[in-house]
Amino acid sequence: METLLNFIDENKERYIKELVELLSIPSISTEPENAKDVQYCAEWLSKHCTSIGLENVTIHQTPGHPIVYAEWLNAGADKPTVLFYGHYDVQPVDPLNLWTNPPFEPTLRDGKVFARGATDDKGQVFLHLKCLESWLKTKGTLPVNVKVLIEGEEEIGSVNLEQFLEDNKEMLKCDCVVISDTAMYKKGQPSIVYGLRGLCYMEVHVTGPNRDLHSGSFGGAVQNPLNALAAIISKLKDEHGRILIDGFYDNIPDLTPDERAGFAALDFNEEEYKKALDVDALFGEQGYTTIERLGARPTLDVNGFIGGFTGNGAKTVLPSKASAKISMRLVPNQDTNDIAAKFEAYVRKVAPAGVTIEIENLHGANPVLVPRDGVAVQAASKALERAFGKAPVFTREGGSIPITLLFSTILNAPSVLMGFGLNSENLHSPDEHFDLDNFHTGIKASALFYEELSQLSA
Amino acid sequence: METLLNFIDENKERYIKELVELLSIPSISTEPENAKDVQYCAEWLSKHCTSIGLENVTIHQTPGHPIVYAEWLNAGADKPTVLFYGHYDVQPVDPLNLWTNPPFEPTLRDGKVFARGATDDKGQVFLHLKCLESWLKTKGTLPVNVKVLIEGEEEIGSVNLEQFLEDNKEMLKCDCVVISDTAMYKKGQPSIVYGLRGLCYMEVHVTGPNRDLHSGSFGGAVQNPLNALAAIISKLKDEHGRILIDGFYDNIPDLTPDERAGFAALDFNEEEYKKALDVDALFGEQGYTTIERLGARPTLDVNGFIGGFTGNGAKTVLPSKASAKISMRLVPNQDTNDIAAKFEAYVRKVAPAGVTIEIENLHGANPVLVPRDGVAVQAASKALERAFGKAPVFTREGGSIPITLLFSTILNAPSVLMGFGLNSENLHSPDEHFDLDNFHTGIKASALFYEELSQLSA
């Protein structure tokens, strides 16, 4: 492996240059005006896969954004087959004014690359491609069979992936799926995520009078949709952070002493956490530690709201409409459709008279618990320890990667969540970035993972 | 008066054409980019005042937008002097997409002119100028001395008017002030407004974490500023419409049986009111009728709020900031500065931990009760009855015209609120309009007012 790891060191700068090129493509999947950039990003990746020696490289069009597929299957039928999954689409960039550099003009600062998609997920996708290139260029072979699947709709709920998996079961057949779209526990401490929260993302539209009114001439006579929406939101959670939606906590098992011990073992520092966010107090569901709230408990957040006059100065208007995007993170045994129905019933129940309510279900994903034993997880664990010089911790993460469920149900393959990002890297926020040491060490870790997996499966 | 009233009839079309020209000037006082349009509007009006025979026409620059002044003082020292006050600035136009015609391309439909400022207040200002023109062109004289004061900052709180009145007490000396910036009780029923609510307009800014966060990675661990702001807003009023700010209702006298009888006498139709607004229920402070709530009780409305992601789709962000514009309408014995202080203290008291709060006082005005006796009010009453064929009702209105207070305190002159608008004319909203019958009859009513005042003062 010496030569291979040296090759990775020698090509460090070039690999970063290429990553910068990938990060400069504005592949925002939510914005219709970026559709051609998303398409271009898929083409860029497919060319790149071919250039590093992958085979059968194809761009699969979908009703939405395309899926890039590539493979290298010459290790032999006796060797395991790994499916690598990642996504090349990125989140919107607003508020643009809070970015230090333009989000699609990647900039290197303090050993990090700043750009939208740096850590979520282009940087993590690209380090796997660089691992494959390093193997093929130094050894002309891989110790396992590899399939690469990179989608362009993860940030909009992977709406067309399920059908694609169903239609291509044979092509995608594999022994395990490797996903790098999660965070390390902290810098220097690799981790394998075994639990992911689900998501139920709703939008509530409140309409009062049929037009904006003068707040002097009408104020006091009609229900104000902004006051009404605020009242609805305030009834979703009590001041102890407990969600009040009827039946919301049904079927959620209590944390086992084991699980609580596992969380406690992670030396989570609340003071550092507060300082990093500039808040004077943390807030969450009573009866749980912050790390438990993040990993193992459901939550509810308003992601955005708007209504009435929001320009400069004082417009004395009694607005006609208000709306809010509200999402819930789910934990095992909660079902996103069940929660969406309970959310809608509850909102309609608590809505005051004098307004009409419309509710949309924008997207959802069920929670996941990945089995912690199994060859792939062991191989990942050894590879991470060799690359980072420290055994990984097993963590549950607050985010959602719904497709892990699809892989287990449709492809019947277990996922390994081997992430190289950091939660402090502003994913989904201005100044998103990716640590370049983790990028570099991540290439080595993935390279070692293939070797470990090949040996453990021997 | 025959000739005079006929002249007004003969010139009906021309007067409307000229009004359309005035309404096409986008004199939005809140928007910095419209400053030159506001200036142009002042110049247009001063030229017009000169052209109809007014004298000593001047544009007074202020630290903000200019004030237009004109006069005609040849009636003689034995005749009363009337100061007419109006404003030529208008509200912002958003949401633009809800306008049937562009707000500054005035359009005539169904006997109305549709444009921003049509009823608030350019149409009402212009009918007074047309009344003066009609007098001077038919009789070459006026029965009273007249001073005209038209400001350009009413929609932003008349911030420079007080100083102007102080600096020009002598020039503005008068026996009464006539203001047409209020609504008739309904079409065909003229009214004189004797009570106006005050205003306290605040903005609340809530900051949680120092940047937008991923709602999966952080949701459940920190206070969400949007949830926090919704909680604050929901604590401002209970579900019976009672405002919960400590001391908010101090010193407000109960409505007298007389006042309640007065309100009851106005045949207010709740069903029609609901239908006109497309709402299934009205909402206001328990224990009062809708017309009492509007005229004689204070209220609180959110005029606008914004925070987080408000674009298309589902961005899983836990936002850093949220803000809301919240205004309160005040009634006699409430003081806007006192209420602002109580609002701030209460908001800080109920704000949850984990967020920081900033509060701005955007603008304020104290409530007004105008004496109902006095020569000017009697003259207005007779003039309205002659012009509309129906005696006016005396009403209290929900809106605020703070400057009536300035006139009584600085100029020691009573105001007569003789309005020709209708509350259904979408002031401050899309498709603002002004009824052209009221415009025409309003010209006659003001013309008759001068005659009545001259006779009553003889």
Coordinates of C-alpha atoms in Angstrom, one line a residue, chain B residues 81-457:
Chain B
T81 CA -58.9 81.8 7.6
V82 CA -59.0 78.1 6.7
L83 CA -55.9 76.0 6.5
F84 CA -56.3 73.0 4.2
Y85 CA -54.0 70.1 5.0
G86 CA -53.3 67.1 2.8
H87 CA -50.4 64.9 1.7
Y88 CA -49.1 64.0 -1.8
D89 CA -46.9 61.1 -0.7
V90 CA -48.2 57.6 -1.1
Q91 CA -47.6 54.1 0.3
P92 CA -45.4 51.4 -1.3
V93 CA -47.1 49.3 -4.0
D94 CA -46.1 45.7 -3.2
P95 CA -47.4 43.1 -3.8
L96 CA -47.3 44.4 -7.3
N97 CA -48.6 41.2 -8.9
L98 CA -52.0 41.8 -7.3
W99 CA -52.7 45.0 -9.1
T100 CA -55.1 44.9 -12.1
N101 CA -53.4 47.9 -13.7
P102 CA -49.9 49.2 -12.9
P103 CA -50.3 51.4 -9.7
F104 CA -48.9 54.5 -11.5
E105 CA -50.9 54.1 -14.7
P106 CA -54.2 55.3 -13.4
T107 CA -57.1 53.5 -15.0
L108 CA -60.8 54.4 -15.0
R109 CA -63.2 51.5 -14.3
D110 CA -66.8 51.3 -13.0
G111 CA -66.8 55.0 -12.1
K112 CA -63.6 54.7 -10.1
V113 CA -60.0 55.7 -10.8
F114 CA -57.5 52.9 -9.8
A115 CA -54.0 54.0 -8.8
R116 CA -51.8 54.2 -5.7
G117 CA -52.7 57.3 -3.8
A118 CA -56.2 57.6 -5.5
T119 CA -58.0 57.8 -2.2
D120 CA -55.1 58.2 0.2
D121 CA -54.7 61.1 -0.3
K122 CA -54.1 62.7 -3.7
G123 CA -57.7 62.4 -4.9
Q124 CA -58.9 64.1 -1.7
V125 CA -56.2 66.8 -1.9
F126 CA -57.0 67.5 -5.5
L127 CA -60.7 67.9 -5.1
H128 CA -59.9 70.8 -2.7
L129 CA -57.7 72.5 -5.3
K130 CA -60.5 72.0 -7.9
C131 CA -62.9 73.6 -5.4
L132 CA -60.6 76.7 -5.1
E133 CA -60.2 76.8 -8.9
S134 CA -64.0 76.7 -9.4
W135 CA -64.5 79.6 -6.9
L136 CA -61.8 81.8 -8.4
K137 CA -62.7 81.1 -12.0
T138 CA -66.5 81.8 -11.5
K139 CA -66.4 84.5 -8.9
G140 CA -62.9 85.8 -9.0
T141 CA -62.8 85.5 -5.2
L142 CA -63.2 83.2 -2.2
P143 CA -65.7 83.9 0.8
V144 CA -62.9 83.1 3.3
N145 CA -59.1 83.3 3.4
V146 CA -57.5 80.1 2.5
K147 CA -54.0 78.6 3.2
V148 CA -53.0 75.3 1.5
L149 CA -50.4 73.0 3.1
I150 CA -49.6 69.7 1.3
E151 CA -46.8 67.5 2.8
G152 CA -44.8 64.7 1.4
E153 CA -44.1 62.6 4.5
E154 CA -47.5 61.6 6.0
E155 CA -46.9 57.9 5.2
I156 CA -43.6 58.0 7.1
G157 CA -45.0 59.8 10.2
S158 CA -44.8 63.4 9.1
V159 CA -41.3 63.5 10.6
N160 CA -40.5 67.1 9.6
L161 CA -43.9 68.7 9.8
E162 CA -43.8 69.6 13.5
Q163 CA -40.6 71.6 13.1
F164 CA -42.1 73.3 10.0
L165 CA -45.3 74.3 11.9
E166 CA -43.1 75.7 14.8
D167 CA -41.0 77.6 12.3
N168 CA -43.9 79.1 10.4
K169 CA -46.6 79.7 13.1
E170 CA -47.3 83.2 11.7
M171 CA -47.6 82.2 8.1
L172 CA -49.9 79.3 9.0
K173 CA -52.1 81.2 11.5
C174 CA -55.7 80.1 11.0
D175 CA -59.1 79.7 12.5
C176 CA -59.5 76.1 11.6
V177 CA -57.9 73.3 9.7
V178 CA -59.7 71.2 7.1
I179 CA -58.4 67.7 6.4
S180 CA -59.8 65.3 3.8
D181 CA -57.9 62.1 4.5
T182 CA -60.6 60.0 6.1
A183 CA -63.5 57.8 4.9
M184 CA -67.2 58.5 4.5
Y185 CA -69.2 56.1 6.6
K186 CA -70.4 54.5 3.4
K187 CA -71.2 55.6 -0.2
G188 CA -74.1 58.1 0.0
Q189 CA -73.6 58.7 3.7
P190 CA -71.2 61.6 4.4
S191 CA -69.5 61.6 7.8
I192 CA -67.3 63.8 9.9
V193 CA -64.7 61.9 11.9
Y194 CA -64.3 63.2 15.4
G195 CA -62.1 60.4 16.8
L196 CA -58.9 58.9 15.4
R197 CA -56.8 56.1 16.9
G198 CA -53.1 56.6 17.6
L199 CA -50.3 54.3 16.5
C200 CA -47.3 52.6 18.0
Y201 CA -45.3 50.8 15.2
M202 CA -42.4 48.5 16.4
E203 CA -40.0 46.1 14.8
V204 CA -38.7 43.1 16.6
H205 CA -35.5 41.3 15.5
V206 CA -34.7 37.9 17.0
T207 CA -31.2 36.3 16.5
G208 CA -30.5 32.7 17.5
P209 CA -27.3 31.0 16.4
N210 CA -24.7 33.2 14.6
R211 CA -25.3 31.6 11.2
D212 CA -27.9 29.5 9.4
L213 CA -27.5 25.9 10.4
H214 CA -28.5 22.5 9.0
S215 CA -31.8 21.6 10.6
G216 CA -30.8 18.0 10.7
S217 CA -27.4 18.4 12.3
F218 CA -28.5 21.1 14.8
G219 CA -32.3 20.7 15.1
G220 CA -33.3 20.0 18.7
A221 CA -30.1 21.5 20.3
V222 CA -30.7 25.3 19.9
Q223 CA -33.5 27.7 20.1
N224 CA -34.9 28.5 16.7
P225 CA -35.4 32.3 16.2
L226 CA -38.5 31.7 14.1
N227 CA -40.2 29.5 16.7
A228 CA -39.1 32.0 19.3
L229 CA -40.6 35.0 17.5
A230 CA -43.8 33.1 16.8
A231 CA -44.0 32.3 20.6
I232 CA -43.4 36.0 21.4
I233 CA -46.1 37.1 19.0
S234 CA -48.6 34.5 20.3
K235 CA -48.1 35.9 23.8
L236 CA -49.0 39.5 22.8
K237 CA -52.8 38.7 22.5
D238 CA -55.0 36.0 24.0
E239 CA -57.5 34.0 21.9
H240 CA -60.2 36.5 22.9
G241 CA -58.3 39.3 21.2
R242 CA -57.2 40.9 24.5
I243 CA -53.7 42.4 24.4
L244 CA -51.6 41.0 27.2
I245 CA -48.8 43.6 27.4
D246 CA -48.6 44.7 31.0
G247 CA -50.4 48.0 31.6
F248 CA -51.5 48.3 28.0
Y249 CA -55.1 49.2 28.9
D250 CA -54.2 51.5 31.8
N251 CA -56.2 54.8 31.8
I252 CA -58.5 53.8 28.9
P253 CA -62.0 55.0 30.0
D254 CA -64.9 52.7 29.4
L255 CA -67.2 53.6 26.5
T256 CA -70.0 55.8 27.8
P257 CA -73.6 54.6 27.1
D258 CA -73.9 57.6 24.8
E259 CA -70.9 56.5 22.8
R260 CA -72.1 52.9 22.6
A261 CA -75.5 54.2 21.5
G262 CA -73.8 56.3 18.8
F263 CA -72.0 53.2 17.5
A264 CA -75.1 51.1 17.7
A265 CA -77.0 53.7 15.7
L266 CA -74.7 53.2 12.7
D267 CA -76.4 50.3 10.9
F268 CA -73.2 48.2 10.6
N269 CA -73.8 45.0 8.7
E270 CA -71.4 42.2 9.9
E271 CA -72.6 39.8 7.2
E272 CA -71.9 42.2 4.4
Y273 CA -68.6 43.1 6.0
K274 CA -67.6 39.4 6.2
K275 CA -68.7 38.8 2.6
A276 CA -66.7 41.8 1.3
L277 CA -63.5 40.3 2.9
D278 CA -64.3 36.6 2.2
V279 CA -63.9 35.6 5.8
D280 CA -66.1 33.1 7.6
A281 CA -65.8 34.8 10.9
L282 CA -64.8 38.2 12.3
F283 CA -62.4 38.4 15.2
G284 CA -61.7 41.1 17.8
E285 CA -61.6 42.0 21.4
Q286 CA -64.4 40.1 23.4
G287 CA -67.1 42.3 24.8
Y288 CA -67.2 44.9 22.0
T289 CA -69.0 45.1 18.7
T290 CA -67.0 45.2 15.5
I291 CA -67.7 48.9 15.0
E292 CA -66.7 49.7 18.6
R293 CA -63.5 47.6 18.1
L294 CA -62.6 49.6 15.0
G295 CA -63.4 53.0 16.3
A296 CA -62.9 53.0 20.1
R297 CA -60.7 50.1 21.1
P298 CA -57.0 49.6 20.8
T299 CA -55.6 46.7 18.8
L300 CA -52.4 44.9 17.8
D301 CA -51.5 43.5 14.4
V302 CA -48.4 41.9 12.9
N303 CA -47.9 44.0 9.7
G304 CA -45.1 41.7 8.4
F305 CA -42.6 39.0 9.3
I306 CA -39.8 37.2 7.6
G307 CA -37.1 34.7 8.4
G308 CA -35.2 31.7 7.0
F309 CA -35.8 30.1 3.6
T310 CA -38.9 31.4 1.8
G311 CA -38.1 30.3 -1.8
N312 CA -39.4 27.3 -3.6
G313 CA -39.1 23.8 -2.2
A314 CA -37.7 22.5 1.1
K315 CA -34.4 23.9 2.4
T316 CA -33.6 22.1 5.6
V317 CA -32.2 25.2 7.4
L318 CA -32.3 26.2 11.0
P319 CA -32.2 30.0 10.5
S320 CA -30.1 32.5 12.4
K321 CA -32.5 35.5 12.2
A322 CA -36.2 36.4 12.1
S323 CA -38.0 39.8 12.4
A324 CA -41.5 41.1 12.6
K325 CA -43.2 44.5 12.2
I326 CA -45.9 44.8 14.9
S327 CA -48.1 47.8 15.3
M328 CA -50.7 48.9 17.9
R329 CA -53.6 51.2 17.3
L330 CA -54.2 53.4 20.4
V331 CA -57.2 55.2 21.8
P332 CA -57.6 58.3 23.9
N333 CA -55.5 58.4 27.1
Q334 CA -52.9 56.0 25.6
D335 CA -49.5 57.6 24.9
T336 CA -47.4 56.1 22.0
N337 CA -44.1 56.4 23.9
D338 CA -45.5 54.9 27.0
I339 CA -46.9 52.0 25.0
A340 CA -43.7 51.5 23.1
A341 CA -41.8 51.2 26.4
K342 CA -44.4 48.7 27.7
F343 CA -44.2 46.7 24.5
E344 CA -40.4 46.4 24.7
A345 CA -40.5 45.5 28.4
Y346 CA -43.1 42.8 27.8
V347 CA -41.4 41.3 24.7
R348 CA -38.1 41.0 26.6
K349 CA -40.0 39.5 29.5
V350 CA -41.6 36.7 27.4
A351 CA -38.7 36.1 25.0
P352 CA -37.3 32.6 25.5
A353 CA -33.7 31.9 26.5
G354 CA -31.1 31.2 23.7
V355 CA -32.0 34.1 21.5
T356 CA -31.1 37.8 21.5
I357 CA -33.8 40.5 20.9
E358 CA -33.5 43.9 19.3
I359 CA -36.5 46.3 19.3
E360 CA -36.9 49.4 17.1
N361 CA -39.7 52.0 17.4
L362 CA -40.4 52.8 13.8
H363 CA -43.1 55.4 14.4
G364 CA -45.8 56.6 16.6
A365 CA -48.8 58.9 16.9
N366 CA -51.1 59.8 19.8
P367 CA -54.9 59.3 19.5
V368 CA -57.2 62.2 18.9
L369 CA -60.7 63.3 19.8
V370 CA -61.9 66.4 17.9
P371 CA -64.5 68.7 19.6
R372 CA -67.8 68.1 17.8
D373 CA -69.2 71.6 18.3
G374 CA -67.6 74.8 16.9
V375 CA -68.3 76.8 13.8
A376 CA -66.1 74.8 11.4
V377 CA -67.7 71.5 12.2
Q378 CA -71.2 73.1 11.8
A379 CA -70.2 74.5 8.5
A380 CA -68.8 71.2 7.3
S381 CA -72.0 69.5 8.5
K382 CA -74.3 71.8 6.5
A383 CA -72.1 71.7 3.4
L384 CA -72.0 67.9 3.4
E385 CA -75.8 67.8 3.8
R386 CA -76.3 70.2 0.9
A387 CA -73.8 68.4 -1.4
F388 CA -74.9 64.8 -0.6
G389 CA -78.5 65.4 0.3
K390 CA -78.0 63.6 3.6
A391 CA -76.9 64.9 7.0
P392 CA -73.4 63.5 8.0
V393 CA -72.9 61.0 10.8
F394 CA -70.2 61.6 13.3
T395 CA -67.8 58.7 13.5
R396 CA -64.5 57.5 15.1
E397 CA -62.1 56.0 12.7
G398 CA -59.5 53.3 13.2
G399 CA -56.7 55.1 11.4
S400 CA -54.3 57.8 12.7
I401 CA -53.8 61.4 11.5
P402 CA -51.2 62.5 14.1
I403 CA -50.9 66.0 12.7
T404 CA -54.4 66.9 13.9
L405 CA -52.7 67.0 17.3
L406 CA -49.9 69.3 16.0
F407 CA -52.5 71.7 14.6
S408 CA -54.3 72.0 17.9
T409 CA -51.1 72.3 20.0
I410 CA -48.9 74.4 17.8
L411 CA -51.4 76.5 15.7
N412 CA -54.1 76.3 18.4
A413 CA -56.7 75.6 15.6
P414 CA -59.4 72.9 15.6
S415 CA -59.4 70.4 12.8
V416 CA -62.4 69.3 10.8
L417 CA -62.1 65.8 9.3
M418 CA -64.3 66.0 6.2
G419 CA -63.4 62.8 4.3
F420 CA -64.6 61.7 0.9
G421 CA -62.9 58.3 0.7
L422 CA -64.4 54.9 1.4
N423 CA -62.8 52.2 3.6
S424 CA -63.5 49.7 0.8
E425 CA -61.1 51.7 -1.6
N426 CA -58.0 49.5 -0.8
L427 CA -55.9 52.2 0.7
H428 CA -52.4 50.8 1.4
S429 CA -53.4 47.7 -0.7
P430 CA -53.3 46.6 -4.4
D431 CA -56.0 48.2 -6.6
E432 CA -56.4 51.3 -4.5
H433 CA -59.1 53.4 -6.1
F434 CA -61.2 56.5 -5.5
D435 CA -64.9 56.9 -6.3
L436 CA -65.4 59.5 -9.0
D437 CA -68.8 60.5 -7.8
N438 CA -67.3 61.3 -4.4
F439 CA -64.5 63.2 -6.1
H440 CA -67.1 65.3 -8.0
T441 CA -69.5 65.8 -5.1
G442 CA -66.5 66.4 -2.8
I443 CA -65.5 69.4 -4.9
K444 CA -69.0 70.8 -4.4
A445 CA -69.1 70.0 -0.7
S446 CA -65.8 71.8 -0.1
A447 CA -67.0 74.7 -2.2
L448 CA -70.2 74.9 -0.1
F449 CA -68.1 74.6 3.1
Y450 CA -66.4 77.9 2.4
E451 CA -69.7 79.6 1.9
E452 CA -71.2 78.1 5.0
L453 CA -68.2 79.0 7.1
S454 CA -68.2 82.5 5.8
Q455 CA -71.9 83.0 6.7
L456 CA -71.7 81.3 10.1
S457 CA -68.7 83.4 11.0

